[in-house]
Backbone as a ProteinNet text record, in pm:
[ID]
protein_1_A
[PRIMARY]
XXXXXXXXXXXXXXXXXXXXXXXXXXXXXXXXXXXXXXXXXXXXXXXXXXXXXXXXXXXXXXXXXXXXXXXXXXXXXXXXXXXXXXXXXXXXXXXXXXXXXXXXXXXXXXXXXXXXXXXXXXXXXXXXXXXXXXXXXXXXXXXXXXXXXXXXXXXXXXXXXXXXXXXXXXXXXXXXXXXXXXXXXXXXXXXXXXXXXXXXXXXXXXXXXXXXXXXXXXXXXXXXXXXXXXXXXXXXXXXXXXXXXXXX
[TERTIARY]
303.3	200	84.1	-44.3	-238	-206.9	-179.5	-242.4	-358.8	-433.7	-624.3	-652.6	-510.6	-592.9	-566.1	-448.2	-423.2	-547.3	-663.8	-818.6	-805.4	-936.2	-1002.6	-1126.2	-1249.2	-1315	-1425.2	-1481.4	-1520.9	-1639.3	-1710.9	-1906.7	-1925.1	-1961.9	-1962.3	-2062.7	-2148.2	-2297.6	-2411.1	-2393.9	-2478.4	-2598.5	-2701.3	-2862.5	-2902.3	-2899.1	-3000.4	-2846.1	-2910.4	-2820.7	-2817.1	-2913.5	-2935.1	-2809.4	-2819	-2685.1	-2502.1	-2522	-2374.1	-2317.7	-2477.2	-2489.5	-2470.9	-2468.1	-2466.7	-2366.7	-2286	-2148	-2057.3	-2125.9	-2044.6	-2048.9	-2087.6	-2119.6	-2034.7	-1984.2	-1951	-1838.6	-1784.3	-1630.9	-1608.3	-1649.4	-1608.5	-1546	-1631.2	-1680.6	-1555.5	-1523.8	-1373.7	-1285.7	-1314.7	-1109.1	-1111.9	-1220.4	-1157.3	-1249.4	-1225.3	-1242.9	-1299.8	-1123.6	-1164.9	-1290	-1349.9	-1521.8	-1481.4	-1545.3	-1506.4	-1620.2	-1700.5	-1835.8	-1832.8	-1863.5	-1849.3	-1997.2	-1959.6	-2117.9	-2240.5	-2210.6	-2416.8	-2533.8	-2623.5	-2761.8	-2802.2	-2812.5	-2824.2	-2765.5	-2718.6	-2627.3	-2658.7	-2546.2	-2535.1	-2677.7	-2805.4	-2877.7	-2930	-3013.1	-3046.1	-3083.1	-3061.6	-3090.2	-3022.8	-2926.4	-2721.9	-2669.4	-2760.8	-2678.9	-2806.7	-2789.1	-2994.1	-2905.8	-2821.4	-2842.9	-2685.6	-2610.7	-2466.4	-2491.4	-2520.6	-2558.3	-2392.1	-2373.2	-2304.8	-2150.8	-2129.9	-2044.1	-2060.7	-2120.8	-2138.9	-2058.6	-1875.2	-1746.3	-1686.9	-1742.7	-1667.1	-1816.7	-1870.1	-1946.4	-1894.4	-1909.4	-1846.6	-1763.8	-1655.8	-1519.5	-1489.6	-1615.1	-1603.3	-1610.5	-1497.6	-1477.8	-1616	-1605.2	-1708.3	-1678	-1608.3	-1541.8	-1694.4	-1664.9	-1711.5	-1676.8	-1563.5	-1511	-1469.2	-1505.8	-1397.6	-1225.5	-1262	-1057.5	-1064.3	-1043.7	-1043.4	-1009.8	-1123.5	-1167.9	-1017.5	-919.5	-829.7	-730.5	-704.6	-613.7	-469.2	-496.3	-435.2	-353.7	-365.6	-399.7	-313	-238.3	-113.9	-209.6	-245.9	-348.6	-486.1	-592.9	-724.6	-789.8	-895.4	-970.9	-1070.6	-1130.4	-1327	-1385.1	-1473.5	-1542.4	-1672.5	-1703.1	-1772.3	-1799.1	-1952	-1956.1	-2008.6	-1962.6	-1883	-1712.1	-1781.5	-1700.5	-1607.5	-1699.2	-1642.3	-1493.4	-1454	-1368.2	-1273.7	-1299.3	-1216.8	-1110.3	-1073.2	-1053.6	-911.3	-880	-675	-616.5	-766.6	-752.1	-810.6	-910.5	-1013.2	-916.2	-957.3	-955.2	-1038.5	-1051.5	-1164	-1148	-1238.1	-1218.8	-1101.9	-1111	-910.5	-805.9	-804.7	-628.9	-673.7	-751.9	-785.2	-742.5	-781.1	-741.3	-588.1	-555.1	-415.1	-295.9	-332.6	-258.9	-294.6	-395.2	-410.2	-349.2	-378.8	-249.4	-82.2	-102.3	136.4	112.2	-2.2	46.4	2.7	-72.8	-119	51.2	152.2	310.3	329.5	326.7	399.7	309.6	152.4	73.6	-86.7	-139.9	-308.7	-372.4	-500.8	-540.5	-661.4	-762.5	-842.7	-970.7	-1052.8	-1110.1	-1251.8	-1314.9	-1418.6	-1583.1	-1634.8	-1733	-1902.6	-1926	-1972.4	-2162.3	-2208.4	-2383	-2522.5	-2547.5	-2700.2	-2709.5	-2786.5	-2837	-2707.5	-2661.9	-2529.2	-2436.4	-2316.1	-2221.3	-2165	-1978.7	-1928.8	-1903	-1923.7	-1872.8	-1768.4	-1742.7	-1642.4	-1536.1	-1559.3	-1413.7	-1377	-1399.4	-1385.5	-1350.2	-1394	-1298.2	-1222.2	-1112.6	-1027.9	-948.1	-944	-882.3	-864.4	-943.3	-861.6	-801.7	-682.5	-596.8	-637.7	-708	-688	-937.6	-936.1	-1106.2	-1140.3	-1210.6	-1307.8	-1424.3	-1441.8	-1564.2	-1577.5	-1746.1	-1740.4	-1779.1	-1737	-1825.4	-1984.3	-2048	-2166.7	-2200.4	-2344.6	-2385.6	-2417.5	-2481.6	-2420.5	-2610.3	-2674.5	-2877.7	-2876.5	-2840.1	-2836.5	-2782.6	-2681.5	-2605.6	-2572.7	-2728.3	-2750.3	-2695.9	-2644.2	-2516.5	-2585.9	-2656.5	-2675	-2501.2	-2521.9	-2391.6	-2281.9	-2428.4	-2316.2	-2288.2	-2357	-2245.9	-2192.6	-2129	-2036.5	-1917.7	-1939.6	-1886.8	-1877.2	-1944	-1857.9	-1815.3	-1830.2	-1735.3	-1616.2	-1584.2	-1435	-1353.3	-1398.1	-1389	-1310	-1403.5	-1346.3	-1273.7	-1215.3	-1097.8	-980.8	-1036.8	-880.7	-832.3	-952.5	-906.1	-887.8	-899.5	-847.4	-660.9	-654.4	-523.8	-480.6	-506	-422	-399.3	-491.5	-481.5	-371.8	-377.7	-222	-74.6	-110.1	-2.9	98.6	-48.9	-6.5	103.6	16.1	91.6	174.9	180.1	355	432	392.6	507.5	546.4	462.6	480.2	591.5	545.6	628.4	781	796.2	918.1	930.6	846.3	839.1	832.4	965.5	963.7	904.7	814.8	778.6	601.2	627.9	479.8	368.9	229	156.7	239.7	210.1	170.8	359	520.4	579.2	663.8	653.9	736.7	855.9	950.7	982.9	943.9	950.6	833.9	971.3	1072.3	1067.2	1051.4	953.5	947.3	748.6	816.2	779.2	579	523.8	438.7	365.1	299.4	253.8	82.4	129.6	-79.4	-210.2	-272.8	-407.2	-381.3	-390.5	-285.6	-178.5	-81.8	109.4	4.3	-70.6	-69.2	-123.8	-270.4	-324.7	-256	-178.2	-70.8	8.7	79	144.9	32.8	-48.3	-151.2	-154.5	-219.9	-225.9	-177	1.5	110.3	187.6	81.3	119.6	-8.2	-101.4	-162.9	-204.7	-116.3	-117.2	-18.3	158.2	151.7	249.9	134.7	92.2	43	-55.3	-148.8	-91.2	24.3	88.4	194.4	201.6	295	256.3	127.3	26.6	-39	18.1	34.3	-136.1	-164.4	-296.8	-371.1	-528	-613	-792.1	-761.4	-883.9	-823.2	-944.8	-970.2	-902.5	-976.7	-968.3	-801.6	-731.7	-556.2	-543.8	-580.2	-532.9	-574.3	-771.9	-817.7	-657.1	-630.7	-533.7	-434	-385.4	-214.9	-270.9	-403.8	-412.6	-490.5	-494.8	-479.4	-405.6	-282.7	-132.4	-89.2	-55.9	22.2	-38.8	-189.6	-272.8	-240.7	-203.5	-154.3	-51.5	63.3	120.9	206.2	130.5	155.6	271.3	303.1	422.1	490.8	585.7	633.2	697.5	707.1	683.5	802.6	990.8	1092.4	1104.2	971.1	917.9	851.3	767	690.8	799.7	854.7	965	1040.6	1068.9	1137.6	1082	994.3	891	814.3	881.2	803.9	953.8	1039.2	1091.2	1142.6	1104.6	1088.9	1076.6	897.1	821.9	924.5	956.8	1010.7	1100.8	1188.2	1286.3	1224.7	1119.2	1084.1	1048.8	999.9	939.8	1030.2	1151.7	1248.3	1274.1	1240.9	1293.6	1261.4	1127.2	1052.1	1026.1	1083.2	1072.6	1248.8	1350.1	1395.4	1404
2151.5	2054.5	2017.8	2051.7	2062.7	1906.2	1931.6	1695.9	1715.4	1773.8	1766.8	1721.4	1808.7	1794.3	1607.6	1538.1	1433	1293.3	1343.6	1288.4	1253.9	1123.3	1129.6	971.2	1075.1	1061	975.8	839.6	757.2	696.1	708.2	679.6	544.7	433.5	357.6	260.1	343.6	315.6	355.1	528.1	638.1	560.9	517.4	533.8	676.8	744	915.8	1053.6	1085.2	1190.4	1326.7	1305.2	1376.5	1349.6	1219.6	1217.4	1243.7	1216.8	1274.9	1400.7	1502.2	1619.4	1675.5	1667.4	1624.8	1598.9	1465.1	1442.1	1548.8	1623.5	1743.9	1819.7	1886.3	1969.7	1915	1828.8	1836.3	1741.5	1796.4	1737.2	1885.2	1987.7	2107.5	2201.2	2176.8	2243.2	2194.5	2072.5	2053.1	2079.5	2088.8	2111.8	2005.2	1952.2	1806.2	1855.2	1804.1	1804.5	1758.2	1655.2	1501.2	1382.5	1444.2	1354.4	1242.7	1096.8	997.6	917.2	901.1	864.1	703.8	586.9	452.7	412.1	408	409.5	400	526.8	663.2	570.5	524.1	513.5	595	751.1	925.8	944.5	1054.6	1174.5	1276.1	1365.2	1494.8	1576	1645.4	1696.8	1790.2	1850.1	1974	1939	1853	1755.6	1802.4	1759	1700.4	1799	1898.8	2013.8	2105.1	2109.2	2207.6	2142.2	2008.3	1970.7	1972.9	1996.5	2033.8	2217.1	2239.5	2389.9	2473	2516.2	2596.2	2534.9	2369.2	2270.3	2218.9	2322.4	2294	2303.9	2337.8	2269.5	2160.1	2098.3	1986.7	1917.7	1886.7	1850	1846.9	1969.3	2006.9	1938.5	1905	1826.6	1697.7	1603	1469.6	1415.1	1297.2	1215.7	1121.7	1024	956.8	874.4	686	543.5	466.7	394.8	260.1	140	149.4	25.2	122.7	5.6	13.3	68.6	-51.1	-68.5	58.5	129.7	230.9	335.8	308.7	446.8	438.7	307.8	327.1	278.3	283.5	251.8	326.7	507.1	586.1	564.2	532	622.8	438.7	503.5	355.7	364.8	443.1	428.4	379.5	256.3	248.5	233.9	300.5	277.7	228.9	125.9	119.2	131.8	158.4	207.5	74.7	2	-86.4	-104.3	-219.9	-258	-348.3	-409.2	-625	-594.4	-681.7	-633.4	-758.7	-929.5	-999.9	-1062	-1068	-1129.6	-1035.6	-857.1	-781.9	-741.1	-802.3	-789.4	-696	-762	-746.4	-597.7	-575.8	-455.4	-317.4	-330.9	-248.3	-115	-19.7	148.8	222.2	330.3	439.2	486.9	676.4	742.6	840.6	829.8	917.2	888.9	778.5	690.1	762.6	693.7	714.5	850.9	932.6	1051	1095.3	1087.1	1017.7	942.1	867.5	776.5	808.5	903.7	957	1030.2	1121.3	1262.4	1212.2	1184	1065.7	1026.1	957.2	897	988.6	1082.5	1179.3	1221.4	1200.6	1320.1	1161.9	1088.7	999.9	984.4	1011.5	947.8	1003.5	979.8	955.3	848.9	907	818.2	820	644.3	701.9	694.4	764.6	621.9	600.9	535	457	443.7	476.2	441.7	373.9	284.4	169.8	214.5	129	155.6	228.7	263.9	320.4	128.8	107	-37.4	-167.6	-204.2	-297	-280.7	-119.8	-147.9	-160.2	-195.1	-234	-388	-503.5	-540.9	-633.5	-794.9	-891.2	-832.4	-824.2	-834.2	-679.4	-579.9	-473	-425.2	-501.8	-502.7	-512.8	-654.1	-698	-646	-559.9	-447.2	-282.1	-268.8	-229.9	-242.7	-179.9	-185.6	-199.4	-73.7	-72.5	-50.7	-114.6	-113.4	-60.3	75.5	144.2	198.1	184.8	131.1	215.4	320.4	407.1	299.4	350.1	266	327.9	346.2	414.6	350.8	362.9	354.1	137.6	100.7	-48.3	-90.1	-29	-22.2	37.9	187.8	197.2	266.5	231.1	303.6	309.2	383.7	411.7	569.2	459.2	661.9	679.2	777.9	808.3	844.3	865.7	849.8	988.5	1041.8	1242.2	1257.2	1157.1	1141.7	1135	1019.6	958	1060.7	1004.8	1119	1274.6	1278.3	1422	1423.9	1245.3	1236.1	1211.2	1138.9	1123.7	1204.4	1294.9	1429.7	1517.9	1496.8	1603.6	1574.4	1470.2	1385.4	1374.2	1359	1445.1	1575.6	1578.4	1807.7	1829.3	1728.3	1786.7	1687.8	1602.8	1553.8	1625.5	1701.6	1811.4	1929	1995.7	2156.4	2066.4	1936.9	1939.6	1925	1847.4	1833.2	2000.1	1992.7	2194.8	2283.1	2301.8	2376.3	2283.7	2140.7	2114.7	2156.4	2125.7	2186.1	2328.5	2453.8	2599.7	2583.6	2502.2	2529.2	2444.3	2401	2305.7	2247.1	2138.5	2050	1940.1	1793.2	1704.5	1564.9	1557.1	1458	1474.8	1449.8	1446.8	1257.7	1351.7	1184	1115.6	952.3	873.7	893.6	967.4	983.4	824.2	859	764.6	856.8	746.3	819.1	864.1	1036.2	1008.1	1004	969.8	903.8	792.8	675.4	591.4	595.9	469.5	517	379.9	417.3	274	384.4	140.4	121.5	152.8	211.2	240	138.5	160.5	0.9	-48.2	-34.9	-49.1	-144.3	-109.5	-173.8	-306.9	-309.5	-377.3	-535.6	-420.3	-554.1	-613.8	-587.3	-642.3	-784.4	-710.5	-843.1	-924.9	-929.3	-972.9	-1117.2	-1040.1	-1123.1	-1250.8	-1136.7	-1216.9	-1301.4	-1328	-1496.1	-1530.1	-1466.6	-1577.1	-1742.5	-1630.9	-1718.3	-1789.7	-1767.6	-1804.6	-1934.1	-1925.7	-1993.8	-2086.6	-2071.2	-2147.5	-2335.4	-2204.5	-2270.4	-2370.5	-2337.6	-2428.9	-2522.7	-2494.3	-2606.5	-2551.1	-2485.1	-2425.6	-2350.9	-2342.8	-2188.2	-2336.8	-2390	-2468.2	-2416.3	-2343.2	-2252.7	-2138.8	-2050.2	-1954.7	-1833.4	-1992.9	-1963.3	-1884.4	-2006.3	-1962.6	-1867.5	-1764.2	-1625.4	-1557.5	-1602.2	-1484.8	-1437	-1522.5	-1497.9	-1483.2	-1466.4	-1438.9	-1272.4	-1271.1	-1091.8	-1010.6	-1144.3	-1082.6	-984.8	-1158.3	-1127.2	-1016.2	-946.7	-902.6	-719	-757.1	-617.5	-581.6	-692.3	-603.7	-588.3	-646	-615.4	-488.7	-372.4	-265.4	-190.9	-366.3	-336.9	-224.8	-221.2	-10.3	-52.9	46.1	-30.5	-113.9	-57.6	-118.6	-253.6	-362.8	-419.8	-497.2	-480	-516.5	-500.8	-456.7	-439.5	-559.8	-611.6	-734.2	-858.9	-867.6	-1009.9	-986.5	-903.4	-920.7	-988.4	-914.8	-999.3	-1165.1	-1166.1	-1307.3	-1414	-1318.8	-1422.1	-1376.8	-1266	-1356.4	-1453.5	-1455.1	-1525.3	-1721.2	-1717	-1883.9	-1851.4	-1802.6	-1765.1	-1853	-1779.3	-1795.7	-1952.4	-1939.9	-2076.9	-2216.7	-2209	-2308	-2271.8	-2190.7	-2193.8	-2288.4	-2299.6	-2308.9	-2487.7
172.3	55.5	147.8	120.3	243.3	209.6	314.2	329.4	322.2	387	334.2	188.6	102.3	-44.1	-86.4	3	-26.7	-27.1	39.1	118.8	5.1	-40.8	-58.5	14	-65.8	59.2	-54	-53.1	-168.4	-149	-239.5	-161.2	-296.6	-220.8	-373.2	-371.1	-495.5	-577.3	-408	-413.5	-307.1	-372.8	-286.1	-384.5	-374	-255.8	-327.7	-325.4	-423.7	-443.2	-376.3	-283.2	-126.8	-69.9	-67.7	45.9	16.1	-129.2	-254.3	-190.7	-181.3	-126.3	38.9	94.1	271	226.5	215.1	192.5	190.8	40.7	61	109.8	142.4	281.9	305.7	447.5	606	537	437.6	301.2	413.8	267.2	322.5	427.1	549.1	578.7	735.7	710.7	749.3	660.8	532.3	467.3	379.5	318.9	238.9	131.4	-17	-161.8	-220.7	-166.8	-307.6	-283.9	-379.1	-371.3	-485	-459.4	-524.6	-550.7	-669.5	-641.6	-790.8	-745.4	-730.5	-771.9	-976.7	-961.4	-921.7	-911	-826.5	-838.9	-821.2	-851.6	-917.5	-841.9	-874.3	-924.6	-1055.2	-1041.6	-977	-1006.4	-929.1	-918	-937.8	-946.6	-853.5	-840	-773.4	-630	-672	-494.2	-427.8	-542.7	-428.2	-406.2	-506	-495.6	-351.5	-390.1	-261.7	-204.6	-109.4	3.4	-23.4	-106.5	-74.5	35.3	56.5	135.3	132.3	-70.1	-56	-133.3	-85.4	-87	-250	-314.2	-502	-602.7	-551.7	-608.5	-577	-472.7	-446.8	-581.1	-563.6	-631	-756.7	-782.8	-930.1	-1023	-862.2	-921.4	-826.1	-847.4	-791.5	-920.3	-900.1	-1018	-973	-1072.6	-1115.6	-1132.5	-1120.9	-1163.3	-1175.4	-1301.2	-1298.7	-1220.4	-1189.4	-1026.2	-914.5	-848	-732.2	-717.6	-748	-818.5	-885.7	-949.5	-1027.6	-930.6	-910.8	-761.2	-637.1	-600.6	-522.1	-581.7	-758.8	-765.4	-736.5	-684.4	-695.7	-602.5	-493.6	-328	-228.8	-186.9	-51.3	16	89.1	214.6	133.6	140.4	101.6	340.3	316.4	483.7	437.6	472.3	426.7	615.2	579.2	659.3	696.7	796.9	834.6	960.9	968.9	1103.8	1169.5	1072.7	1104.7	1175.5	1305.2	1318.7	1377.5	1354.7	1421.6	1282.5	1178.4	1052.1	1093.3	1149.9	1077.2	1255.6	1293.2	1440.1	1423.6	1360.7	1383.9	1207.8	1213.9	1086.2	1142.8	1280.2	1313.5	1376.5	1265.8	1366.8	1415.2	1512.1	1492.8	1528	1458.2	1422.7	1421.5	1615.8	1588.3	1541.1	1594.8	1495.2	1354.4	1258.1	1167.8	1109.6	1217.9	1141.5	1108.4	1287.7	1273.4	1158.1	1101.2	1068.3	911	922.4	751.4	689.2	817.3	843.6	819.9	876.7	867.8	726.2	661.3	579.2	408.2	407.2	346.9	253.1	392.2	365.3	217.7	189.4	117.7	-10.7	12.4	-92.8	-83.7	-159.7	-171.6	-83.4	32.5	184.1	81.6	93.1	32.8	157	239.1	347.3	254.5	264.5	171.2	258.9	159	277.3	134.8	220.3	115.6	97.5	9	59	153.5	199.1	200.3	349.9	278.9	301.2	343	312.9	293.5	336	264.3	355.2	216.7	239.6	125.8	88.4	-3.6	20.5	120.5	49.7	129.3	60.1	-79.1	-220.8	-157.8	-176.2	-134.2	-28.5	74.2	264.3	230.1	163.8	179.3	123.7	13.9	-14.6	59.4	108.1	226.4	337.8	402.8	444.1	593.1	653.5	761	771.7	825.3	912.8	958.4	934.4	1009	1090.5	1264.2	1310.5	1385.2	1346.9	1450	1554	1758	1832.5	1898.9	1789.9	1882.4	1996.8	2038.2	2171.7	2097.4	2161.2	2123.7	2115	2181.6	2222.1	2003.8	2005	1856.9	1834.5	1725	1683	1499.7	1494.5	1364.4	1291.6	1202.1	1147.7	1002.8	948.3	836	715.6	569	544.8	563.1	611.3	576.5	743.9	794.6	999.2	942.6	950.9	938.6	865.5	725.6	661.6	756	841	916.5	1008.2	1084	1226.7	1172.7	1014.9	1023.4	951	909.9	782.8	910.1	1104.4	1178.5	1238.6	1256.5	1324.1	1252.4	1084.7	1012.5	1019.9	1010.7	1002.8	1211.2	1276.6	1413	1403.3	1352.2	1316.4	1229.8	1166.7	1072.9	1169.1	1223.6	1290.2	1412.1	1442.4	1555	1450.3	1353.9	1317.7	1243.5	1222.1	1187.9	1323.6	1428.5	1551.7	1557.7	1588.7	1580.4	1558.7	1325.3	1270.4	1272.1	1292.9	1372.7	1500.4	1561.9	1708.2	1669.4	1499.5	1513.4	1635.6	1631.4	1726.6	1733	1724.1	1626.9	1658.8	1794.7	1847.6	1753.4	1638.2	1653.2	1628.9	1553	1620.8	1554.6	1625.4	1519.6	1424.9	1514.1	1448.9	1304.6	1191.4	1154.1	980.3	950.2	849.6	715.8	686.2	553.2	465.7	461.3	351.7	271.9	359.2	352.3	173.4	105.5	-2.2	-20.9	0.5	73.4	-114.4	-175.6	-294.5	-311.6	-454.2	-428.4	-517.3	-448.3	-481.2	-589.6	-712.7	-840.6	-824.7	-816	-731.4	-680	-576.2	-540.6	-572.9	-672.6	-785.5	-809.6	-914.2	-982.8	-963.3	-796.8	-702.8	-688.5	-626.6	-576.7	-753.2	-788.7	-878.1	-914.5	-941.7	-966.8	-895.9	-827.7	-715.8	-726.2	-721.2	-718.9	-881.1	-997.7	-1063.5	-1053.5	-1012.4	-983.7	-879	-767.1	-680.9	-718.8	-825.3	-866.6	-1024.1	-1027	-1114.5	-1063.2	-936.9	-830.1	-710.7	-847.4	-692.1	-525	-543.9	-366.3	-375.1	-416.1	-382.9	-484.9	-409.7	-449.9	-518.8	-373.4	-325.6	-354.1	-371	-311.4	-199.7	-133.8	-7.4	92.1	42.1	6.7	-64.5	-118.4	-156.6	-95.8	23.1	38.6	145.7	222.1	324.5	367.3	226.4	170.5	138.7	151	76.3	200.4	375.5	433.1	558.7	459.2	600.7	456.8	377.9	342.1	306.9	358.7	345.2	510	568.7	737.2	747.7	649.3	715	646.7	613.5	466.7	400.7	309.7	247.7	219.4	236.4	137.1	-1.2	-12.6	-211.2	-212.7	-165.8	-191.2	-167.4	4.4	13.8	-105.4	-159.7	-259.9	-413.9	-447.5	-574.7	-580.1	-400.1	-335.6	-391.3	-367.8	-313.3	-471.2	-566.3	-698.6	-728.5	-764.1	-782.3	-744.3	-672.4	-671.3	-668	-735.9	-820.3	-924.4	-980.5	-1120.9	-1131.9	-1015.5	-997.6	-1043.3	-954.3	-957.4	-1065.5	-1188.8	-1234	-1359.3	-1402.7	-1479.3	-1447.4	-1278.5	-1302.7	-1343.3	-1356.1	-1398	-1567.6	-1639.1	-1793.3	-1807.5	-1676.5	-1739.1	-1725.3
[MASK]
++++++++++++++++++++++++++++++++++++++++++++++++++++++++++++++++++++++++++++++++++++++++++++++++++++++++++++++++++++++++++++++++++++++++++++++++++++++++++++++++++++++++++++++++++++++++++++++++++++++++++++++++++++++++++++++++++++++++++++++++++++++++

């Protein structure tokens, strides 16, 4: 399996069609081909095609979604880009580590790398739905990166991790970067969303959750744990058992 095909580049509410085209070019140079657009402000037009500079095929097969949740629903690892550092310390990851992690997790399922709006980035709600938050350690005095530059940088690190992984496999080496059990299965974002909804509904009924802040903390906790599918199923079973007990 070509692990690069598991990587989904997601652009949220892109303002300029040219940025979509430039993103496609940045992706194709690094071997990435799956582009997802969430409610783009402009459609893929002639300017997008012109700036794609030969990556028209990436644009032609781009998927368009109306909702952010739908764009990441089938992905089991979501990495959101963010320039906000203060509130995300526990989940920050830099591009090189992101590339290595993306390649390892691509063995189990689809990986989404999410880029926000050109001016304001991702909302807090969107960031909360990401397992990790990618931050580029730019010059503190001038850290301006345009959208396509950011995509190019991250795509490069993903390709380097893929090349290293491929080389190690060809050399029959077992000590791969970030070695982990490839039999482990991780839930999709859609499955996690159902679990969070189930949790909130039950805990509100029990009176444990009385304001939104509690659920936000629980979401951060579970996201940080990177629940495996078997663990998620166990938690869902526990919630169902509690519900049955209440009904009795």
